[in-house]
CSV table of C-alpha atoms in Angstrom, one decimal:
chain,number,residue,atom,x,y,z
A,1,UNK,CA,-26.8,32.9,21.0
A,2,UNK,CA,-26.0,29.5,19.4
A,3,UNK,CA,-24.9,28.8,15.8
A,4,UNK,CA,-28.4,27.6,14.8
A,5,UNK,CA,-30.2,30.8,15.8
A,6,UNK,CA,-27.5,32.8,14.0
A,7,UNK,CA,-27.9,30.8,10.8
A,8,UNK,CA,-31.7,31.4,11.0
A,9,UNK,CA,-31.1,35.1,11.2
A,10,UNK,CA,-28.8,35.0,8.2
A,11,UNK,CA,-31.3,33.0,6.2
A,12,UNK,CA,-34.0,35.6,7.0
A,13,UNK,CA,-31.7,38.4,6.0
A,14,UNK,CA,-31.0,36.6,2.7
A,15,UNK,CA,-34.7,36.3,2.1
A,16,UNK,CA,-35.3,40.0,2.6
A,17,UNK,CA,-32.5,41.1,0.3
A,18,UNK,CA,-32.1,38.1,-2.0
A,19,UNK,CA,-29.2,38.0,-4.4
A,20,UNK,CA,-28.3,41.7,-4.0
A,21,UNK,CA,-26.2,40.9,-0.9
A,22,UNK,CA,-23.6,38.3,-0.3
A,23,UNK,CA,-23.5,36.3,2.9
A,24,UNK,CA,-20.7,34.1,4.0
A,25,UNK,CA,-18.5,33.7,7.1
A,26,UNK,CA,-14.8,33.6,8.0
A,27,UNK,CA,-13.4,32.0,11.1
A,28,UNK,CA,-14.7,34.7,13.4
A,29,UNK,CA,-17.8,36.4,12.0
A,30,UNK,CA,-20.8,36.0,9.8
A,31,UNK,CA,-20.3,38.6,7.1
A,32,UNK,CA,-22.8,40.4,4.9
A,33,UNK,CA,-21.4,42.3,1.9
A,34,UNK,CA,-23.5,44.9,0.2
A,35,UNK,CA,-23.2,47.8,-2.2
A,36,UNK,CA,-22.7,51.3,-1.0
A,37,UNK,CA,-26.2,52.3,-2.3
A,38,UNK,CA,-27.8,49.5,-0.3
A,39,UNK,CA,-26.0,50.1,2.9
A,40,UNK,CA,-28.5,52.4,4.6
A,41,UNK,CA,-31.5,50.3,3.8
A,42,UNK,CA,-29.7,47.1,4.9
A,43,UNK,CA,-28.6,48.6,8.1
A,44,UNK,CA,-32.1,50.0,8.8
A,45,UNK,CA,-33.6,46.5,8.3
A,46,UNK,CA,-30.9,44.9,10.5
A,47,UNK,CA,-31.7,47.3,13.2
A,48,UNK,CA,-35.4,47.5,13.1
A,49,UNK,CA,-36.3,43.9,12.0
A,50,UNK,CA,-33.5,41.9,13.4
A,51,UNK,CA,-32.8,43.8,16.5
A,52,UNK,CA,-29.1,44.7,16.0
A,53,UNK,CA,-29.3,47.5,18.5
A,54,UNK,CA,-25.6,48.1,19.1
A,55,UNK,CA,-23.1,49.3,16.6
A,56,UNK,CA,-19.9,48.4,18.3
A,57,UNK,CA,-17.2,49.5,15.9
A,58,UNK,CA,-16.8,50.9,12.4
A,59,UNK,CA,-13.6,51.5,10.5
A,60,UNK,CA,-12.2,51.8,7.1
A,61,UNK,CA,-9.4,49.8,5.3
A,62,UNK,CA,-7.5,51.1,2.3
A,63,UNK,CA,-7.3,48.4,-0.4
A,64,UNK,CA,-5.7,50.6,-3.1
A,65,UNK,CA,-8.4,51.1,-5.7
A,66,UNK,CA,-11.1,50.8,-3.2
A,67,UNK,CA,-11.8,51.5,0.5
A,68,UNK,CA,-13.6,48.9,2.6
A,69,UNK,CA,-15.9,50.1,5.4
A,70,UNK,CA,-16.5,47.6,8.1
A,71,UNK,CA,-19.3,47.6,10.7
A,72,UNK,CA,-19.5,45.3,13.7
A,73,UNK,CA,-23.0,44.9,14.9
A,74,UNK,CA,-24.3,43.1,18.0
A,75,UNK,CA,-27.5,42.6,19.8
A,76,UNK,CA,-28.0,43.4,23.5
A,77,UNK,CA,-28.9,41.4,25.5
A,78,UNK,CA,-28.9,38.5,23.0
A,79,UNK,CA,-25.5,37.7,21.6
A,80,UNK,CA,-25.9,37.7,17.8
A,81,UNK,CA,-23.0,39.3,16.0
A,82,UNK,CA,-22.6,40.4,12.4
A,83,UNK,CA,-20.0,42.0,10.3
A,84,UNK,CA,-21.3,44.2,7.5
A,85,UNK,CA,-18.8,45.2,4.7
A,86,UNK,CA,-19.1,47.6,1.8
A,87,UNK,CA,-16.7,49.0,-0.7
A,88,UNK,CA,-16.3,52.4,-2.2
A,89,UNK,CA,-14.0,53.6,-5.0
A,90,UNK,CA,-11.0,55.7,-4.0
A,91,UNK,CA,-12.0,58.5,-6.5
A,92,UNK,CA,-15.5,59.0,-5.0
A,93,UNK,CA,-15.3,57.8,-1.4
A,94,UNK,CA,-18.9,58.6,-0.4
A,95,UNK,CA,-21.1,56.5,1.9
A,96,UNK,CA,-24.3,57.2,3.7
A,97,UNK,CA,-24.0,58.2,7.3
A,98,UNK,CA,-25.6,55.8,9.9
A,99,UNK,CA,-26.0,58.5,12.5
A,100,UNK,CA,-29.8,58.5,12.3
A,101,UNK,CA,-29.8,54.8,13.1
A,102,UNK,CA,-27.1,54.7,15.7
A,103,UNK,CA,-25.9,58.1,17.0
A,104,UNK,CA,-22.7,56.3,18.1
A,105,UNK,CA,-21.7,56.6,14.4
A,106,UNK,CA,-21.2,60.3,14.9
A,107,UNK,CA,-17.6,60.5,16.2
A,108,UNK,CA,-16.6,57.2,14.7
A,109,UNK,CA,-17.5,58.4,11.2
A,110,UNK,CA,-15.8,61.6,11.9
A,111,UNK,CA,-12.7,59.6,12.8
A,112,UNK,CA,-12.9,57.6,9.6
A,113,UNK,CA,-13.2,60.8,7.6
A,114,UNK,CA,-10.4,62.4,9.5
A,115,UNK,CA,-7.9,59.6,9.1
A,116,UNK,CA,-9.1,57.7,6.0
A,117,UNK,CA,-10.9,60.4,4.0
A,118,UNK,CA,-14.2,58.7,3.5
A,119,UNK,CA,-17.1,61.1,3.3
A,120,UNK,CA,-20.4,60.3,5.0
A,121,UNK,CA,-23.5,61.8,3.3
A,122,UNK,CA,-26.1,63.0,5.8
A,123,UNK,CA,-23.6,63.5,8.6
A,124,UNK,CA,-24.5,66.9,10.1
A,125,UNK,CA,-21.1,67.8,11.4
A,126,UNK,CA,-18.4,66.0,9.4
A,127,UNK,CA,-15.3,67.7,10.8
A,128,UNK,CA,-11.9,66.3,11.8
A,129,UNK,CA,-12.0,64.9,15.3
A,130,UNK,CA,-8.4,63.9,16.2
A,131,UNK,CA,-6.2,65.9,13.9
A,132,UNK,CA,-6.1,69.7,13.7
A,133,UNK,CA,-8.7,71.4,11.5
A,134,UNK,CA,-6.0,72.7,9.1
A,135,UNK,CA,-4.3,69.4,8.6
A,136,UNK,CA,-3.9,68.3,5.0
A,137,UNK,CA,-4.3,64.7,4.0
A,138,UNK,CA,-5.6,61.5,5.6
A,139,UNK,CA,-2.8,59.6,7.3
A,140,UNK,CA,-4.3,56.1,7.3
A,141,UNK,CA,-4.3,56.0,3.5
A,142,UNK,CA,-1.5,53.8,2.3
A,143,UNK,CA,-0.2,56.6,0.0
A,144,UNK,CA,0.1,59.2,2.7
A,145,UNK,CA,3.6,60.5,3.0
B,1,UNK,CA,-35.9,86.0,28.9
B,2,UNK,CA,-32.9,84.9,26.9
B,3,UNK,CA,-29.6,86.5,27.5
B,4,UNK,CA,-26.7,86.5,25.1
B,5,UNK,CA,-24.9,83.1,24.9
B,6,UNK,CA,-21.3,83.0,25.7
B,7,UNK,CA,-18.6,80.3,25.7
B,8,UNK,CA,-16.6,79.0,28.7
B,9,UNK,CA,-13.6,77.0,27.8
B,10,UNK,CA,-12.8,74.1,30.0
B,11,UNK,CA,-9.3,72.7,29.3
B,12,UNK,CA,-7.3,71.5,27.5
B,13,UNK,CA,-5.1,72.5,30.4
B,14,UNK,CA,-7.3,71.9,33.4
B,15,UNK,CA,-6.9,69.3,36.1
B,16,UNK,CA,-10.5,68.1,36.0
B,17,UNK,CA,-10.2,67.2,32.3
B,18,UNK,CA,-7.9,64.2,33.1
B,19,UNK,CA,-5.5,65.0,30.3
B,20,UNK,CA,-5.8,67.1,27.2
B,21,UNK,CA,-9.5,67.4,26.8
B,22,UNK,CA,-11.1,70.6,25.6
B,23,UNK,CA,-14.8,71.3,26.3
B,24,UNK,CA,-16.4,74.5,24.9
B,25,UNK,CA,-19.4,75.0,27.2
B,26,UNK,CA,-22.0,77.3,25.5
B,27,UNK,CA,-23.7,79.1,28.4
B,28,UNK,CA,-27.0,80.9,28.6
B,29,UNK,CA,-26.6,82.6,31.9
B,30,UNK,CA,-25.8,79.8,34.4
B,31,UNK,CA,-27.3,77.1,32.2
B,32,UNK,CA,-25.3,74.9,29.8
B,33,UNK,CA,-26.9,75.0,26.4
B,34,UNK,CA,-24.4,72.9,24.7
B,35,UNK,CA,-21.0,71.3,25.3
B,36,UNK,CA,-18.7,70.9,22.3
B,37,UNK,CA,-15.9,68.4,22.9
B,38,UNK,CA,-12.5,68.9,21.1
B,39,UNK,CA,-10.2,65.9,21.1
B,40,UNK,CA,-6.8,65.1,19.7
B,41,UNK,CA,-4.4,66.8,22.1
B,42,UNK,CA,-2.7,63.5,22.8
B,43,UNK,CA,-3.1,62.0,19.3
B,44,UNK,CA,0.0,59.8,18.5
B,45,UNK,CA,-1.4,58.1,15.4
B,46,UNK,CA,-1.1,54.7,17.0
B,47,UNK,CA,-3.0,53.0,14.2
B,48,UNK,CA,-0.5,54.2,11.6
B,49,UNK,CA,2.5,53.3,13.7
B,50,UNK,CA,1.1,49.8,14.0
B,51,UNK,CA,1.4,49.4,10.2
B,52,UNK,CA,5.1,49.8,10.3
B,53,UNK,CA,5.8,47.6,13.4
B,54,UNK,CA,5.8,43.9,13.7
B,55,UNK,CA,3.1,42.3,15.8
B,56,UNK,CA,5.4,41.8,18.8
B,57,UNK,CA,6.8,45.3,18.5
B,58,UNK,CA,3.4,46.8,18.9
B,59,UNK,CA,2.8,45.3,22.3
B,60,UNK,CA,4.3,48.2,24.3
B,61,UNK,CA,2.3,50.8,22.4
B,62,UNK,CA,-0.9,49.2,23.7
B,63,UNK,CA,0.1,49.8,27.3
B,64,UNK,CA,0.1,53.5,26.5
B,65,UNK,CA,-3.5,53.6,25.3
B,66,UNK,CA,-5.1,53.2,28.7
B,67,UNK,CA,-2.1,54.1,31.0
B,68,UNK,CA,-4.3,53.8,34.1
B,69,UNK,CA,-5.0,50.2,33.5
B,70,UNK,CA,-2.1,49.2,31.3
B,71,UNK,CA,-2.5,45.5,31.4
B,72,UNK,CA,-6.0,45.6,30.0
B,73,UNK,CA,-5.3,47.0,26.5
B,74,UNK,CA,-2.2,44.8,26.2
B,75,UNK,CA,-4.3,41.8,27.1
B,76,UNK,CA,-6.9,42.7,24.4
B,77,UNK,CA,-4.2,43.1,21.8
B,78,UNK,CA,-2.4,39.9,22.6
B,79,UNK,CA,-5.6,37.9,22.5
B,80,UNK,CA,-6.5,39.4,19.2
B,81,UNK,CA,-3.2,38.3,17.7
B,82,UNK,CA,-3.5,34.9,19.3
B,83,UNK,CA,-6.9,34.6,17.7
B,84,UNK,CA,-5.4,35.4,14.3
B,85,UNK,CA,-2.7,32.7,14.9
B,86,UNK,CA,-4.9,30.2,16.6
B,87,UNK,CA,-2.6,30.1,19.6
B,88,UNK,CA,-3.4,28.3,22.8
B,89,UNK,CA,-2.1,30.1,25.9
B,90,UNK,CA,-0.8,27.9,28.7
B,91,UNK,CA,-3.0,27.6,31.8
B,92,UNK,CA,-0.7,29.4,34.2
B,93,UNK,CA,-0.4,32.3,31.9
B,94,UNK,CA,-4.1,32.6,31.5
B,95,UNK,CA,-4.6,32.7,35.3
B,96,UNK,CA,-1.8,35.3,35.8
B,97,UNK,CA,-3.3,37.4,33.0
B,98,UNK,CA,-6.7,37.4,34.7
B,99,UNK,CA,-5.1,38.4,38.0
B,100,UNK,CA,-3.1,41.2,36.4
B,101,UNK,CA,-6.1,42.4,34.4
B,102,UNK,CA,-8.3,42.6,37.4
B,103,UNK,CA,-5.6,44.3,39.4
B,104,UNK,CA,-5.5,46.9,36.6
B,105,UNK,CA,-9.2,47.3,36.8
B,106,UNK,CA,-9.0,47.9,40.5
B,107,UNK,CA,-6.2,50.4,40.0
B,108,UNK,CA,-8.1,52.2,37.4
B,109,UNK,CA,-11.3,52.4,39.5
B,110,UNK,CA,-9.2,53.6,42.4
B,111,UNK,CA,-8.0,56.5,40.3
B,112,UNK,CA,-11.6,57.0,39.2
B,113,UNK,CA,-12.8,57.3,42.8
B,114,UNK,CA,-9.9,59.5,43.8
B,115,UNK,CA,-10.0,61.8,40.8
B,116,UNK,CA,-13.8,62.1,41.0
B,117,UNK,CA,-13.4,63.1,44.7
B,118,UNK,CA,-10.8,65.8,44.0
B,119,UNK,CA,-12.6,67.1,41.0
B,120,UNK,CA,-15.5,67.8,43.4
B,121,UNK,CA,-13.2,69.3,46.0
B,122,UNK,CA,-12.5,66.4,48.3
B,123,UNK,CA,-8.7,66.3,48.3
B,124,UNK,CA,-8.4,63.6,50.9
B,125,UNK,CA,-10.3,61.2,48.7
B,126,UNK,CA,-7.6,61.4,46.1
B,127,UNK,CA,-4.8,61.0,48.6
B,128,UNK,CA,-6.4,57.8,50.1
B,129,UNK,CA,-7.1,56.2,46.8
B,130,UNK,CA,-3.6,56.9,45.3
B,131,UNK,CA,-2.0,55.7,48.5
B,132,UNK,CA,-3.8,52.4,48.1
B,133,UNK,CA,-3.3,52.2,44.4
B,134,UNK,CA,0.4,52.5,45.0
B,135,UNK,CA,0.4,49.0,46.4
B,136,UNK,CA,-0.9,47.7,43.1
B,137,UNK,CA,1.8,49.7,41.3
B,138,UNK,CA,4.3,48.0,43.6
B,139,UNK,CA,2.9,44.6,42.6
B,140,UNK,CA,3.3,45.6,38.9
B,141,UNK,CA,6.8,46.7,39.5
B,142,UNK,CA,7.6,43.4,41.2
B,143,UNK,CA,6.3,41.3,38.4
B,144,UNK,CA,7.4,43.4,35.3
B,145,UNK,CA,9.9,46.0,36.5
B,146,UNK,CA,7.4,48.8,35.5
B,147,UNK,CA,4.9,50.6,37.5
B,148,UNK,CA,2.5,51.9,34.9
B,149,UNK,CA,3.4,51.0,31.3
B,150,UNK,CA,4.2,47.4,32.0
B,151,UNK,CA,3.8,45.6,28.6
B,152,UNK,CA,3.8,42.5,30.7
B,153,UNK,CA,1.5,40.4,28.5
B,154,UNK,CA,3.1,38.9,25.4
B,155,UNK,CA,1.7,37.3,22.4
B,156,UNK,CA,1.3,33.7,23.6
B,157,UNK,CA,1.5,34.3,27.3
B,158,UNK,CA,3.3,36.6,29.7
B,159,UNK,CA,6.8,38.1,29.8
B,160,UNK,CA,8.1,36.3,33.0
B,161,UNK,CA,6.8,34.5,36.0
B,162,UNK,CA,6.1,36.2,39.3
B,163,UNK,CA,8.9,36.5,41.9
B,164,UNK,CA,8.5,34.7,45.2
B,165,UNK,CA,7.4,37.7,47.1
B,166,UNK,CA,4.6,38.5,44.7
B,167,UNK,CA,1.8,36.3,46.1
B,168,UNK,CA,2.2,37.2,49.7
B,169,UNK,CA,2.2,40.9,48.8
B,170,UNK,CA,-0.9,40.4,46.6
B,171,UNK,CA,-2.7,38.5,49.4
B,172,UNK,CA,-1.9,41.1,51.9
B,173,UNK,CA,-3.3,43.8,49.5
B,174,UNK,CA,-6.5,41.8,49.0
B,175,UNK,CA,-6.9,41.3,52.7
B,176,UNK,CA,-6.6,45.0,53.3
B,177,UNK,CA,-8.9,45.9,50.4
B,178,UNK,CA,-12.3,45.6,52.3
B,179,UNK,CA,-11.1,48.0,54.9
B,180,UNK,CA,-9.9,50.4,52.2
B,181,UNK,CA,-13.3,50.4,50.6
B,182,UNK,CA,-14.9,50.9,54.0
B,183,UNK,CA,-12.7,53.9,54.4
B,184,UNK,CA,-13.7,55.4,51.0
B,185,UNK,CA,-17.3,54.8,51.7
B,186,UNK,CA,-17.1,56.4,55.1
B,187,UNK,CA,-15.2,59.3,53.7
B,188,UNK,CA,-17.1,59.9,50.4
B,189,UNK,CA,-20.4,58.0,50.1
B,190,UNK,CA,-21.9,59.6,53.2
B,191,UNK,CA,-20.6,63.0,52.4
B,192,UNK,CA,-23.4,65.5,51.8
B,193,UNK,CA,-21.5,67.7,49.4
B,194,UNK,CA,-20.5,64.8,47.2
B,195,UNK,CA,-24.0,63.5,47.2
B,196,UNK,CA,-25.4,66.9,46.2
B,197,UNK,CA,-22.9,67.2,43.4
B,198,UNK,CA,-23.6,63.7,42.0
B,199,UNK,CA,-27.2,62.8,42.8
B,200,UNK,CA,-29.5,63.4,39.8
B,201,UNK,CA,-26.7,65.0,37.8
B,202,UNK,CA,-25.9,64.0,34.2
B,203,UNK,CA,-28.7,61.4,33.8
B,204,UNK,CA,-28.2,59.0,31.0
B,205,UNK,CA,-31.1,56.7,30.2
B,206,UNK,CA,-30.5,53.1,29.2
B,207,UNK,CA,-31.9,53.7,25.8
B,208,UNK,CA,-29.7,56.6,25.0
B,209,UNK,CA,-26.7,54.8,26.4
B,210,UNK,CA,-27.2,51.9,23.9
B,211,UNK,CA,-27.9,54.3,21.0
B,212,UNK,CA,-24.7,56.1,21.7
B,213,UNK,CA,-22.7,52.9,22.1
B,214,UNK,CA,-21.8,53.6,25.7
B,215,UNK,CA,-20.2,50.5,27.4
B,216,UNK,CA,-18.6,49.5,30.6
B,217,UNK,CA,-19.6,50.8,34.0
B,218,UNK,CA,-21.3,53.8,32.4
B,219,UNK,CA,-23.8,51.5,30.7
B,220,UNK,CA,-24.2,49.4,33.7
B,221,UNK,CA,-25.0,52.5,35.8
B,222,UNK,CA,-27.9,53.1,33.5
B,223,UNK,CA,-29.4,49.7,34.4
B,224,UNK,CA,-28.2,47.5,31.5
B,225,UNK,CA,-26.5,44.4,32.8
B,226,UNK,CA,-23.9,44.0,30.0
B,227,UNK,CA,-20.4,42.9,30.8
B,228,UNK,CA,-18.3,41.3,28.1
B,229,UNK,CA,-16.7,39.0,30.6
B,230,UNK,CA,-20.1,37.4,30.8
B,231,UNK,CA,-21.8,38.4,27.5
B,232,UNK,CA,-18.9,37.4,25.2
B,233,UNK,CA,-16.4,35.6,27.5
B,234,UNK,CA,-12.7,35.7,26.5
B,235,UNK,CA,-9.7,34.0,28.0
B,236,UNK,CA,-10.8,31.9,31.0
B,237,UNK,CA,-13.4,34.2,32.5
B,238,UNK,CA,-16.1,31.6,32.2
B,239,UNK,CA,-14.5,29.7,35.1
B,240,UNK,CA,-15.1,32.4,37.6
B,241,UNK,CA,-18.2,33.3,39.6
B,242,UNK,CA,-18.8,37.0,39.9
B,243,UNK,CA,-21.8,39.3,39.7
B,244,UNK,CA,-22.2,42.3,37.4
B,245,UNK,CA,-23.0,45.4,39.6
B,246,UNK,CA,-25.6,47.6,38.1
B,247,UNK,CA,-27.5,50.7,39.2
B,248,UNK,CA,-30.7,52.1,37.8
B,249,UNK,CA,-30.7,55.8,37.7
B,250,UNK,CA,-27.9,56.5,35.2
B,251,UNK,CA,-26.8,59.6,37.0
B,252,UNK,CA,-23.3,60.5,38.3
B,253,UNK,CA,-24.0,58.9,41.6
B,254,UNK,CA,-24.9,55.6,39.9
B,255,UNK,CA,-21.7,55.7,37.9
B,256,UNK,CA,-19.8,56.3,41.1
B,257,UNK,CA,-21.2,53.5,43.2
B,258,UNK,CA,-21.1,50.9,40.3
B,259,UNK,CA,-17.4,51.3,40.1
B,260,UNK,CA,-16.9,50.9,43.9
B,261,UNK,CA,-19.0,47.7,43.7
B,262,UNK,CA,-16.9,46.5,40.7
B,263,UNK,CA,-13.7,46.7,42.8
B,264,UNK,CA,-15.1,44.1,45.1
B,265,UNK,CA,-16.1,41.8,42.2
B,266,UNK,CA,-12.6,42.1,40.8
B,267,UNK,CA,-11.1,41.2,44.1
B,268,UNK,CA,-13.3,38.1,44.3
B,269,UNK,CA,-12.1,37.0,40.8
B,270,UNK,CA,-8.5,37.4,41.9
B,271,UNK,CA,-9.1,35.3,45.0
B,272,UNK,CA,-10.7,32.5,42.9
B,273,UNK,CA,-7.8,32.7,40.4
B,274,UNK,CA,-5.2,32.5,43.1
B,275,UNK,CA,-6.9,29.4,44.5
B,276,UNK,CA,-6.8,27.6,41.2
B,277,UNK,CA,-3.5,29.0,40.0
B,278,UNK,CA,-1.7,26.0,38.3
B,279,UNK,CA,2.1,25.5,37.9
B,280,UNK,CA,3.7,25.2,34.5
B,281,UNK,CA,4.6,27.1,31.4
B,282,UNK,CA,3.9,30.8,31.1
B,283,UNK,CA,4.4,31.2,27.3
B,284,UNK,CA,3.2,29.2,24.3
B,285,UNK,CA,5.6,28.3,21.5
B,286,UNK,CA,5.3,31.4,19.3
B,287,UNK,CA,7.2,31.6,16.0
B,288,UNK,CA,10.0,34.1,16.1
B,289,UNK,CA,8.5,35.9,13.1
B,290,UNK,CA,4.8,36.3,13.4
B,291,UNK,CA,3.0,36.2,10.1
B,292,UNK,CA,-0.7,35.5,10.3
B,293,UNK,CA,-2.4,34.0,7.3
B,294,UNK,CA,-3.0,36.4,4.4
B,295,UNK,CA,-6.5,37.9,4.2
B,296,UNK,CA,-7.4,37.0,7.8
B,297,UNK,CA,-9.1,39.7,9.9
B,298,UNK,CA,-10.3,39.7,13.4
B,299,UNK,CA,-12.2,41.9,15.8
B,300,UNK,CA,-11.5,41.0,19.4
B,301,UNK,CA,-13.1,42.8,22.3
B,302,UNK,CA,-12.5,42.8,26.0
B,303,UNK,CA,-14.2,44.4,28.9
B,304,UNK,CA,-11.6,47.0,29.9
B,305,UNK,CA,-12.1,49.2,32.9
B,306,UNK,CA,-13.7,51.8,30.7
B,307,UNK,CA,-15.9,49.6,28.5
B,308,UNK,CA,-15.7,47.6,25.3
B,309,UNK,CA,-12.1,47.8,24.1
B,310,UNK,CA,-11.9,46.3,20.6
B,311,UNK,CA,-9.0,45.6,18.3
B,312,UNK,CA,-9.6,45.1,14.6
B,313,UNK,CA,-6.6,43.6,12.8
B,314,UNK,CA,-6.4,42.8,9.1
B,315,UNK,CA,-3.4,40.7,8.0
B,316,UNK,CA,-1.8,40.6,4.5
B,317,UNK,CA,0.5,37.8,5.4
B,318,UNK,CA,3.4,40.0,6.2
B,319,UNK,CA,5.2,40.7,9.5
B,320,UNK,CA,3.2,43.9,10.0
B,321,UNK,CA,-0.5,44.4,10.5
B,322,UNK,CA,-2.1,45.6,7.2
B,323,UNK,CA,-4.6,47.6,9.2
B,324,UNK,CA,-5.1,47.9,12.9
B,325,UNK,CA,-7.9,49.8,14.5
B,326,UNK,CA,-8.6,50.4,18.2
B,327,UNK,CA,-12.2,50.8,19.2
B,328,UNK,CA,-11.5,52.9,22.3
B,329,UNK,CA,-14.3,52.9,24.9
B,330,UNK,CA,-13.3,56.3,26.2
B,331,UNK,CA,-13.7,57.8,22.8
B,332,UNK,CA,-17.2,56.5,22.3
B,333,UNK,CA,-18.3,57.1,25.9
B,334,UNK,CA,-17.2,60.8,25.7
B,335,UNK,CA,-19.8,61.3,22.9
B,336,UNK,CA,-22.6,61.5,25.5
B,337,UNK,CA,-20.9,64.3,27.4
B,338,UNK,CA,-22.9,67.0,25.5
B,339,UNK,CA,-26.1,65.0,25.9
B,340,UNK,CA,-25.9,64.7,29.6
B,341,UNK,CA,-24.5,68.1,30.2
B,342,UNK,CA,-27.2,70.1,28.4
B,343,UNK,CA,-29.6,71.9,30.8
B,344,UNK,CA,-27.2,71.5,33.8
B,345,UNK,CA,-24.9,74.0,35.4
B,346,UNK,CA,-21.2,74.6,34.5
B,347,UNK,CA,-19.9,72.7,37.5
B,348,UNK,CA,-21.9,69.6,36.5
B,349,UNK,CA,-19.8,69.3,33.4
B,350,UNK,CA,-16.9,68.6,35.8
B,351,UNK,CA,-18.9,65.9,37.6
B,352,UNK,CA,-19.9,64.4,34.2
B,353,UNK,CA,-16.4,64.2,32.9
B,354,UNK,CA,-15.2,62.7,36.1
B,355,UNK,CA,-17.8,60.0,36.2
B,356,UNK,CA,-17.6,59.2,32.5
B,357,UNK,CA,-14.0,58.4,33.4
B,358,UNK,CA,-12.3,58.9,30.0
B,359,UNK,CA,-8.6,58.3,29.7
B,360,UNK,CA,-7.3,60.6,27.0
B,361,UNK,CA,-4.4,58.4,25.9
B,362,UNK,CA,-7.0,55.9,24.7
B,363,UNK,CA,-9.6,58.3,23.3
B,364,UNK,CA,-7.1,60.2,21.2
B,365,UNK,CA,-4.8,57.2,20.4
């Protein structure tokens, strides 16, 4: 996929969602930023309308007051790539689960919950996946001792 | 007529689980109703460790992710940091990296073929494969002093150049490889028991594989021609001609033969790289203290022997990564184990685990 096609896709996304999302790019990825409430709708549109059929990676980053969730999307066999970012507050870290769109989110969301402590609404089985069930705390948070 | 369901525990201490993997098989008579996977027995909190190490210090940890193909995760990590820094790696180092990476892939697939064979009862298969893999381990030892956890790749290049005896030994291995493959095929592919245990077992459709994010040989065995070396080329892979073996049926047998075919393609890449191998530097000029620009973040992915291995690194301008995440292919691939095991027999779970080829060091991190 060349740069022109990708810009076309980004323009289309912008048209569907207007000013409610923010689109820009860093050196490596076109980035779409959205609010937590919008995430599910945005992702559904990206998957169904724009063909992003492959959720490669998702992970959380602790930025103090807020957590940032990051989703790397690709299309197969075309080669479009997109980075979707959203932020949630540390006090109420709840995001919608993407498991109905991409079942691959299942364990990956469990891992984020396990290590970072972000809760995913709509996940049917949000249990710890790497740490023991009776473990207390979320080690990837910066304040974990 | 339904009978009472009961649970059979496979692992965590069981040779066919390839490390500490625990599967709770929910059985209705002889039929598997569900398989619940428990991970974390080899969790070392690698991502947290990374936050308190410098970029260079973290290199040896990456070898320990996929210890069966230790050059591949190291390659992915080094390239991710190089992307952050905008470093150009010298030509010779790039070629040596490709050769070492493909040797790792062959070594990993040899372990796959051997362990798949022994999991299904063919002990000789394991012995033959490990015997031949030993020659790759010797090559690794020759070049880096380490057999398995080499940490041979460095940020900006490789640790040291090959000794004189390396290339003759490598060529002799590659020359013998076709006869080795012929031996495995004669021993295993034509074996009626192996065919009965693998054919039509654990079918994963292309659609389900994509939904579940399955990558690597497991995806290609379901008929999707997707290999990051071609789909999103990194390093110098664009320069080599090779094909991407696929199979259509998505069963255990398909996953088995795809990997055998991949060994040949890797060997072909190594031959091409050896032919063009230039002289010169093996390491770029890298600052002694590595501090990527503040606020930069990168996701770099490579085709490891198990699938898409990705590194997400966020920098805050200090010597340590602010956040490092490993997208481990084994972790994601294992997610389909319950899906492909349901409705089968208990012994099929063993074949399914063996052909999904997880390495627990990577899935548990």
